[in-house]
Each structure stands twice: as structure tokens, then as C-alpha cells.
mmCIF file of N, CA and C in Angstrom:
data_model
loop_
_atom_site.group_PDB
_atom_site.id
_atom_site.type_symbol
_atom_site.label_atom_id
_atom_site.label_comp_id
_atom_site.label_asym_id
_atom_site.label_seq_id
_atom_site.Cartn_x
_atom_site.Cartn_y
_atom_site.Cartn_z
ATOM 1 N N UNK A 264 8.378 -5.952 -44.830
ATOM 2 C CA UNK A 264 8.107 -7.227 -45.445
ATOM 3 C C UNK A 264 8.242 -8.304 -44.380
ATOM 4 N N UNK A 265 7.327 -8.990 -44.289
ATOM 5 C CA UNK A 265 7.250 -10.419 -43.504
ATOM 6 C C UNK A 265 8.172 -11.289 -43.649
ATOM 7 N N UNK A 266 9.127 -12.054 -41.961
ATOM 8 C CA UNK A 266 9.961 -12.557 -42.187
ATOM 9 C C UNK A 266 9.405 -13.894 -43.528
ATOM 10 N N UNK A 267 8.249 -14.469 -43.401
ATOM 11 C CA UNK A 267 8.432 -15.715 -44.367
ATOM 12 C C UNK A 267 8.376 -15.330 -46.005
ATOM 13 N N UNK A 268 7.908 -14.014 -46.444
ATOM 14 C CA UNK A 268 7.896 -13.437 -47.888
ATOM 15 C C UNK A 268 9.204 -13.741 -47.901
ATOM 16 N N UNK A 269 10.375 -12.859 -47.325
ATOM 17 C CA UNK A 269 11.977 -12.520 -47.112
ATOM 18 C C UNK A 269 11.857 -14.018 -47.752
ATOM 19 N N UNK A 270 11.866 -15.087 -46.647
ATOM 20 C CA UNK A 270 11.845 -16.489 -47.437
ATOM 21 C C UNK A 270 11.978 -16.769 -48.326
ATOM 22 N N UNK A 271 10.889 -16.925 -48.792
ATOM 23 C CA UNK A 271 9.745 -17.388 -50.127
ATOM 24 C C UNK A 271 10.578 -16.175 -51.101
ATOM 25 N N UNK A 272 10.566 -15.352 -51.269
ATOM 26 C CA UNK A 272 11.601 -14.850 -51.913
ATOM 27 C C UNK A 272 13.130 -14.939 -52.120
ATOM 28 N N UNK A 273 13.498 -15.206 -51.292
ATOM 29 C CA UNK A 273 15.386 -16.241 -51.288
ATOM 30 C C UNK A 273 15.274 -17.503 -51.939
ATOM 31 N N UNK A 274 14.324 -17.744 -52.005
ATOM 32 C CA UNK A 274 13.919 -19.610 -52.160
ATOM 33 C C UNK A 274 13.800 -19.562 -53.345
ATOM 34 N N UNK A 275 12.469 -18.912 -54.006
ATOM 35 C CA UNK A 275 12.108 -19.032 -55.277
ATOM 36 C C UNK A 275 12.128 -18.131 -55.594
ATOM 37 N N UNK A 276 12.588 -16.798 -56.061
ATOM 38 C CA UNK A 276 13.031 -15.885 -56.565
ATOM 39 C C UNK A 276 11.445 -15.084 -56.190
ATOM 40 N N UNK A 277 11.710 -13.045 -56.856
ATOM 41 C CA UNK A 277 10.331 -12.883 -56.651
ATOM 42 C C UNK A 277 8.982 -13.010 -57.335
ATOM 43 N N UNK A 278 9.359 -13.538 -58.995
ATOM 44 C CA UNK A 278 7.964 -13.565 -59.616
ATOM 45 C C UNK A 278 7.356 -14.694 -59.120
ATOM 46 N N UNK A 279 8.198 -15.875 -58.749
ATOM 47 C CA UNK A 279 7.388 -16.851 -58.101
ATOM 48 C C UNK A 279 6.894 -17.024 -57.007
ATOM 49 N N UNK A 280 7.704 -16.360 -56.206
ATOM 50 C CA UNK A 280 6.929 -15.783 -54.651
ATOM 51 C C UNK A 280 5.595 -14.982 -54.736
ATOM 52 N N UNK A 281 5.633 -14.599 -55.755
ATOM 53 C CA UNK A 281 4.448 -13.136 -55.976
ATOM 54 C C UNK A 281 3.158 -14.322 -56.547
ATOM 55 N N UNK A 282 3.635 -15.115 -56.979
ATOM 56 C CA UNK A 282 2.572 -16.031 -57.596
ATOM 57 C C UNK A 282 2.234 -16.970 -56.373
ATOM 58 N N UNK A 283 2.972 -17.792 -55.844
ATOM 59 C CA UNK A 283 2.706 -18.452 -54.829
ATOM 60 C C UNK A 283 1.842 -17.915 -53.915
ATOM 61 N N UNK A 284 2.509 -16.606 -53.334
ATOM 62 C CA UNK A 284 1.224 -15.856 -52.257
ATOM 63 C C UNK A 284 0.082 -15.563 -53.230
ATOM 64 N N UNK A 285 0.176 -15.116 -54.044
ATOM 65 C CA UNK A 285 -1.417 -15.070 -54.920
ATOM 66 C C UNK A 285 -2.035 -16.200 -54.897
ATOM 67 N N UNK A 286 -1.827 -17.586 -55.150
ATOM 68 C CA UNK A 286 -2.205 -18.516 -55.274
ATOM 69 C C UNK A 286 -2.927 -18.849 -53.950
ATOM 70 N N UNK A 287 -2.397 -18.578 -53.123
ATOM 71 C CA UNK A 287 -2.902 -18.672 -51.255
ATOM 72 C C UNK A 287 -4.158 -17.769 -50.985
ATOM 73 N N UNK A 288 -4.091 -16.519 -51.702
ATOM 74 C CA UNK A 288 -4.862 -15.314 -50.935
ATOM 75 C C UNK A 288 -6.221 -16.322 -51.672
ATOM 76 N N UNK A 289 -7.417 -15.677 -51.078
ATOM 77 C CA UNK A 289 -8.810 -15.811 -51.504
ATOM 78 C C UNK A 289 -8.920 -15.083 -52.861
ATOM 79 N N UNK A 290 -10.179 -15.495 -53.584
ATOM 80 C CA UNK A 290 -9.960 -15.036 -55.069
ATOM 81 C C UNK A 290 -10.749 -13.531 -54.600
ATOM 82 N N UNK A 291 -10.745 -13.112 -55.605
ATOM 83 C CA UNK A 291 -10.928 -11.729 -55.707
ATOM 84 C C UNK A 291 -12.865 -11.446 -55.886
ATOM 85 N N UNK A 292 -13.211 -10.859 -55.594
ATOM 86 C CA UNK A 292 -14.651 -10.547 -55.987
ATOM 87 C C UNK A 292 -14.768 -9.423 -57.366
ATOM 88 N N UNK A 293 -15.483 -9.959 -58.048
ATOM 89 C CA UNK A 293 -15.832 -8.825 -59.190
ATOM 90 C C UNK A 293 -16.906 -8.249 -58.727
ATOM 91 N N UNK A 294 -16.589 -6.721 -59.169
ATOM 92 C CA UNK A 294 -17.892 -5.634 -58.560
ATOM 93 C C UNK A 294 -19.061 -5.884 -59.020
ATOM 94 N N UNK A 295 -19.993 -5.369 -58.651
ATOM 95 C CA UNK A 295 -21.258 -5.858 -59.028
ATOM 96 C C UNK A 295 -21.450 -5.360 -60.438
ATOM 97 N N UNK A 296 -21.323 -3.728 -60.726
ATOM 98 C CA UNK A 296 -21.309 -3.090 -61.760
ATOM 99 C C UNK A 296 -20.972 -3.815 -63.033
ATOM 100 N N UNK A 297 -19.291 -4.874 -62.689
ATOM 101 C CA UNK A 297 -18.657 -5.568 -63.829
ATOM 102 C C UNK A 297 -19.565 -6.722 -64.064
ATOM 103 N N UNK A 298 -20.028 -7.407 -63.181
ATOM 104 C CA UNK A 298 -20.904 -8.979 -64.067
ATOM 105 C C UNK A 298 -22.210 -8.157 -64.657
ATOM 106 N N UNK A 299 -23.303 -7.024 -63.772
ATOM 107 C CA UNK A 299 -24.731 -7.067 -64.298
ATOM 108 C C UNK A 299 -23.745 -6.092 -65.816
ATOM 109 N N UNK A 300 -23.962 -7.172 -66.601
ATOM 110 C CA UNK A 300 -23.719 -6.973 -67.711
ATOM 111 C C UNK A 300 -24.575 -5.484 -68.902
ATOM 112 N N UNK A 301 -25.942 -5.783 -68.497
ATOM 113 C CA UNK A 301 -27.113 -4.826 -69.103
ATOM 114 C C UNK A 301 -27.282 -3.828 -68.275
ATOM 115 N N UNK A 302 -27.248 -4.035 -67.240
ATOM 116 C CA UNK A 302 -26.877 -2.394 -66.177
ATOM 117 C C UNK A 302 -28.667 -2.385 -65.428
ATOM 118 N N UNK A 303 -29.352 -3.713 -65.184
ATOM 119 C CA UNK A 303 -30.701 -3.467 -65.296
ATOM 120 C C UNK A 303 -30.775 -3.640 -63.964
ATOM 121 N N UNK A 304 -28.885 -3.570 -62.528
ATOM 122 C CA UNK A 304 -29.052 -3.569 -61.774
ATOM 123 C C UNK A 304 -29.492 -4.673 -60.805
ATOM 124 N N UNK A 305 -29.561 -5.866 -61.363
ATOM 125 C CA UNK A 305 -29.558 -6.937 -61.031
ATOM 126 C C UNK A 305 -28.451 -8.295 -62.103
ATOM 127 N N UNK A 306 -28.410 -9.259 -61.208
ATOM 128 C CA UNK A 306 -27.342 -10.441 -62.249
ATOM 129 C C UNK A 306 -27.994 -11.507 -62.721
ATOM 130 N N UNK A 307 -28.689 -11.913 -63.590
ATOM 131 C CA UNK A 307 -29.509 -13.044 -64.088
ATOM 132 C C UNK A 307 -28.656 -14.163 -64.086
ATOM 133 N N UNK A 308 -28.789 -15.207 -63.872
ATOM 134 C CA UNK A 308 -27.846 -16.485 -63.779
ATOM 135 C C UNK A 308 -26.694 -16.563 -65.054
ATOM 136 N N UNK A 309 -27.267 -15.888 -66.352
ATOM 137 C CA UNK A 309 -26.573 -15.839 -67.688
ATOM 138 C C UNK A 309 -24.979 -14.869 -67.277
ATOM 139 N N UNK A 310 -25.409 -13.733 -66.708
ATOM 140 C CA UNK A 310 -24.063 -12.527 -66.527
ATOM 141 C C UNK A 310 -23.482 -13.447 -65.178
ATOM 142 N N UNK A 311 -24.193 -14.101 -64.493
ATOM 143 C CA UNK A 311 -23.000 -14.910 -63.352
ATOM 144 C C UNK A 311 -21.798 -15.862 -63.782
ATOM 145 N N UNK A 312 -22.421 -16.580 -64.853
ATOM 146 C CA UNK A 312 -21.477 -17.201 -65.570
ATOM 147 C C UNK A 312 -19.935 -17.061 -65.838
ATOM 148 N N UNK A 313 -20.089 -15.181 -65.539
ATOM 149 C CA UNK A 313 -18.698 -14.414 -65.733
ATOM 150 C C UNK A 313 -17.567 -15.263 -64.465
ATOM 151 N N UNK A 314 -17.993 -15.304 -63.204
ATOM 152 C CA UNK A 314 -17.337 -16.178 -62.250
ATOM 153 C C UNK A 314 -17.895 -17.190 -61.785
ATOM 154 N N UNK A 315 -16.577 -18.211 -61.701
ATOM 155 C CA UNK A 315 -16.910 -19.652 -62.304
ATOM 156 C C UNK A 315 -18.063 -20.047 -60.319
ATOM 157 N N UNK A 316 -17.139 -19.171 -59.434
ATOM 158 C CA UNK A 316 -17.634 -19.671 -58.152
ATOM 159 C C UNK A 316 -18.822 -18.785 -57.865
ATOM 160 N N UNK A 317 -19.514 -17.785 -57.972
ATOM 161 C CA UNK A 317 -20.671 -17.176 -58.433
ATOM 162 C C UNK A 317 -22.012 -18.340 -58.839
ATOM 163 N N UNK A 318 -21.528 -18.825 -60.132
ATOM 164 C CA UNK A 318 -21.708 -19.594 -61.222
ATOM 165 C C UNK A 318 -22.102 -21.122 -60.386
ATOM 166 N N UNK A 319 -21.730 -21.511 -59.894
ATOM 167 C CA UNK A 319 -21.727 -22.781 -59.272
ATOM 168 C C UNK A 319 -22.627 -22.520 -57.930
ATOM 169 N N UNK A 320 -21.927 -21.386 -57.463
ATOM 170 C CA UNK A 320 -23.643 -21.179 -55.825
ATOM 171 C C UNK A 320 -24.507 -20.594 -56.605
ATOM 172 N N UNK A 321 -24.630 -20.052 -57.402
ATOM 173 C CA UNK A 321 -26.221 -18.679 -57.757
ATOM 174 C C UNK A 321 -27.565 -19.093 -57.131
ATOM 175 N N UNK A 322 -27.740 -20.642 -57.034
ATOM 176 C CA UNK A 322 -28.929 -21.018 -56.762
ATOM 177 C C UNK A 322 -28.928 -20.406 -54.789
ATOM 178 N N UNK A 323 -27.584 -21.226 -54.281
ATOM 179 C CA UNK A 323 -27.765 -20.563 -52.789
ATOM 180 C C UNK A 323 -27.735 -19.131 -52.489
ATOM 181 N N UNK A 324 -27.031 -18.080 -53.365
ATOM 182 C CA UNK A 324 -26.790 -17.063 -53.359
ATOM 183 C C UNK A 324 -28.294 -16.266 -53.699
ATOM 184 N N UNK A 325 -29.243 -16.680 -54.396
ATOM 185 C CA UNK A 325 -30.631 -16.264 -54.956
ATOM 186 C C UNK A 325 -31.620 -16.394 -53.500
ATOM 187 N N UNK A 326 -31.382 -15.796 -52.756
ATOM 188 C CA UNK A 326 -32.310 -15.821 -51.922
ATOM 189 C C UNK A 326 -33.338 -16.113 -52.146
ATOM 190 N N UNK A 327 -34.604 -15.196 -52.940
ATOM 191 C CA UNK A 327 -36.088 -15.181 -53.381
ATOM 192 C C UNK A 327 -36.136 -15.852 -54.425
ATOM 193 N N UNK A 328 -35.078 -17.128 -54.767
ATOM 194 C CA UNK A 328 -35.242 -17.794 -56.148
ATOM 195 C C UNK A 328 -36.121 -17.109 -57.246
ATOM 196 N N UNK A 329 -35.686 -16.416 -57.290
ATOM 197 C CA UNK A 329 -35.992 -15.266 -58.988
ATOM 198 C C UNK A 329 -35.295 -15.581 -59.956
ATOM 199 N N UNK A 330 -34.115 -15.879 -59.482
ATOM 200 C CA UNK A 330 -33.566 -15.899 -61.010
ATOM 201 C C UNK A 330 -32.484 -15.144 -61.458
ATOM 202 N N UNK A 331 -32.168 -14.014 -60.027
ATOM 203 C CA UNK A 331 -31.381 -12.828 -60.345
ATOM 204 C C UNK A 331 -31.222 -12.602 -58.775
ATOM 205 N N UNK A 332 -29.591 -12.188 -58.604
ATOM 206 C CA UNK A 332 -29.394 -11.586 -57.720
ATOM 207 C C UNK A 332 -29.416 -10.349 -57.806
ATOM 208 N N UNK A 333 -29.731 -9.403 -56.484
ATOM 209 C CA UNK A 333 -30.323 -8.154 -56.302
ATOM 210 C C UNK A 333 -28.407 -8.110 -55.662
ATOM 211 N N UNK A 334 -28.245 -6.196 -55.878
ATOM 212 C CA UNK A 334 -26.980 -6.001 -54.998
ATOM 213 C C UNK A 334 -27.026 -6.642 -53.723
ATOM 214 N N UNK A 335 -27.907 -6.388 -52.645
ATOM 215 C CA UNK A 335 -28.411 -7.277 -51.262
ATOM 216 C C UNK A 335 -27.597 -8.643 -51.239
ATOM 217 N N UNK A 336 -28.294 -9.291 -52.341
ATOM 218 C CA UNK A 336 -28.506 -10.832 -52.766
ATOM 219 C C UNK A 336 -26.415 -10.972 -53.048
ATOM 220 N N UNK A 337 -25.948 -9.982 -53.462
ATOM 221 C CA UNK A 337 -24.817 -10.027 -54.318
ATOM 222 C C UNK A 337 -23.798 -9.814 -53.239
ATOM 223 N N UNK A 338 -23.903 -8.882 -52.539
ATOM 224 C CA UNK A 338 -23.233 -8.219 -51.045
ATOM 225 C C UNK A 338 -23.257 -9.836 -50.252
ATOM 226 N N UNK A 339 -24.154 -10.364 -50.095
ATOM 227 C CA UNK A 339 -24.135 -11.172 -48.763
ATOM 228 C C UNK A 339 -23.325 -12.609 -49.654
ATOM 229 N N UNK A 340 -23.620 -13.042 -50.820
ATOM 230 C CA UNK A 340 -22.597 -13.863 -51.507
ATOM 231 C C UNK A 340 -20.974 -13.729 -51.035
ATOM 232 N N UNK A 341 -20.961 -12.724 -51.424
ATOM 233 C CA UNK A 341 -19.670 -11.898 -51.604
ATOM 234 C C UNK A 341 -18.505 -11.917 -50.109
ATOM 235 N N UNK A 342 -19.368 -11.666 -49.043
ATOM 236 C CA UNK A 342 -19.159 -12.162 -47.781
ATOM 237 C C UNK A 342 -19.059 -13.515 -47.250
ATOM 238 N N UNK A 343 -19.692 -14.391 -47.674
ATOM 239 C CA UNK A 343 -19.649 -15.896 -47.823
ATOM 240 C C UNK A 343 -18.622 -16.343 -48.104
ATOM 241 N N UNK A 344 -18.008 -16.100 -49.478
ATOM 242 C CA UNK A 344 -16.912 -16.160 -49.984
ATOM 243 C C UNK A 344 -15.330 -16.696 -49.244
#
């Protein structure tokens, strides 16, 4: 364990340490599988909705402005991030 966790754990006990570093890390990516909702293998702007930051780029994230990100389209978001 990292001397500043040791810290952050003496300080504020550990559920709040555990929250604090969560609060720091980058958010998490949902798999592609979990948003394309219909399984038709692509994400229509409707199943992006599921994440709020998804949801807010889709237009930059839509490469070929279709309308839907492709896994491709979803992978290189995801990296952005």
C-alpha cells in the first residue's frame, strides 16, 4: 500500500479513503456489449444516453455522422476519455 493511501486512511478512516481515491480515478468505461442495448452491434445516440459523458460527445465520437457509433467509432471514444 502507498505511503499517501497509509495517509488518507489514518486521516479519514477507510470507507472514506476508498471513496476519495474513487472520486480521483477516471470514470469507468461501459463495455460496448452493455450500452448497444438491441445487440444490432452498433450505439444509436438513444442507448448512449446510458453515459452521461458518451451522451454529451456522441456527435464528436460519430465519426461518419450516422447516427451510431460502430465498435471502431466506440474503441477510439473510449481512449479519448
Amino acid at each position: 500500500m502507498s505511503r499517501v493511501m497509509c495517509t488518507i486512511k489514518t486521516l479519514v478512516g477507510a470507507p472514506l479513503a476508498a471513496a476519495l481515491i474513487g472520486a480521483c480515478s477516471p470514470p469507468a468505461v461501459a463495455p460496448f456489449s452493455e450500452l448497444d442495448r438491441d445487440g444490432d452491434g452498433r450505439i444509436s445516440q438513444q442507448e448512449a444516453t446510458q453515459d452521461v459523458v458518451l451522451a454529451g460527445m456522441f456527435a464528436d465520437f460519430d465519426m461518419d455522422e450516422n447516427g451510431e457509433l460502430t465498435p471502431f467509432e466506440y474503441l477510439q471514444a473510449a481512449n479519448r476519455r
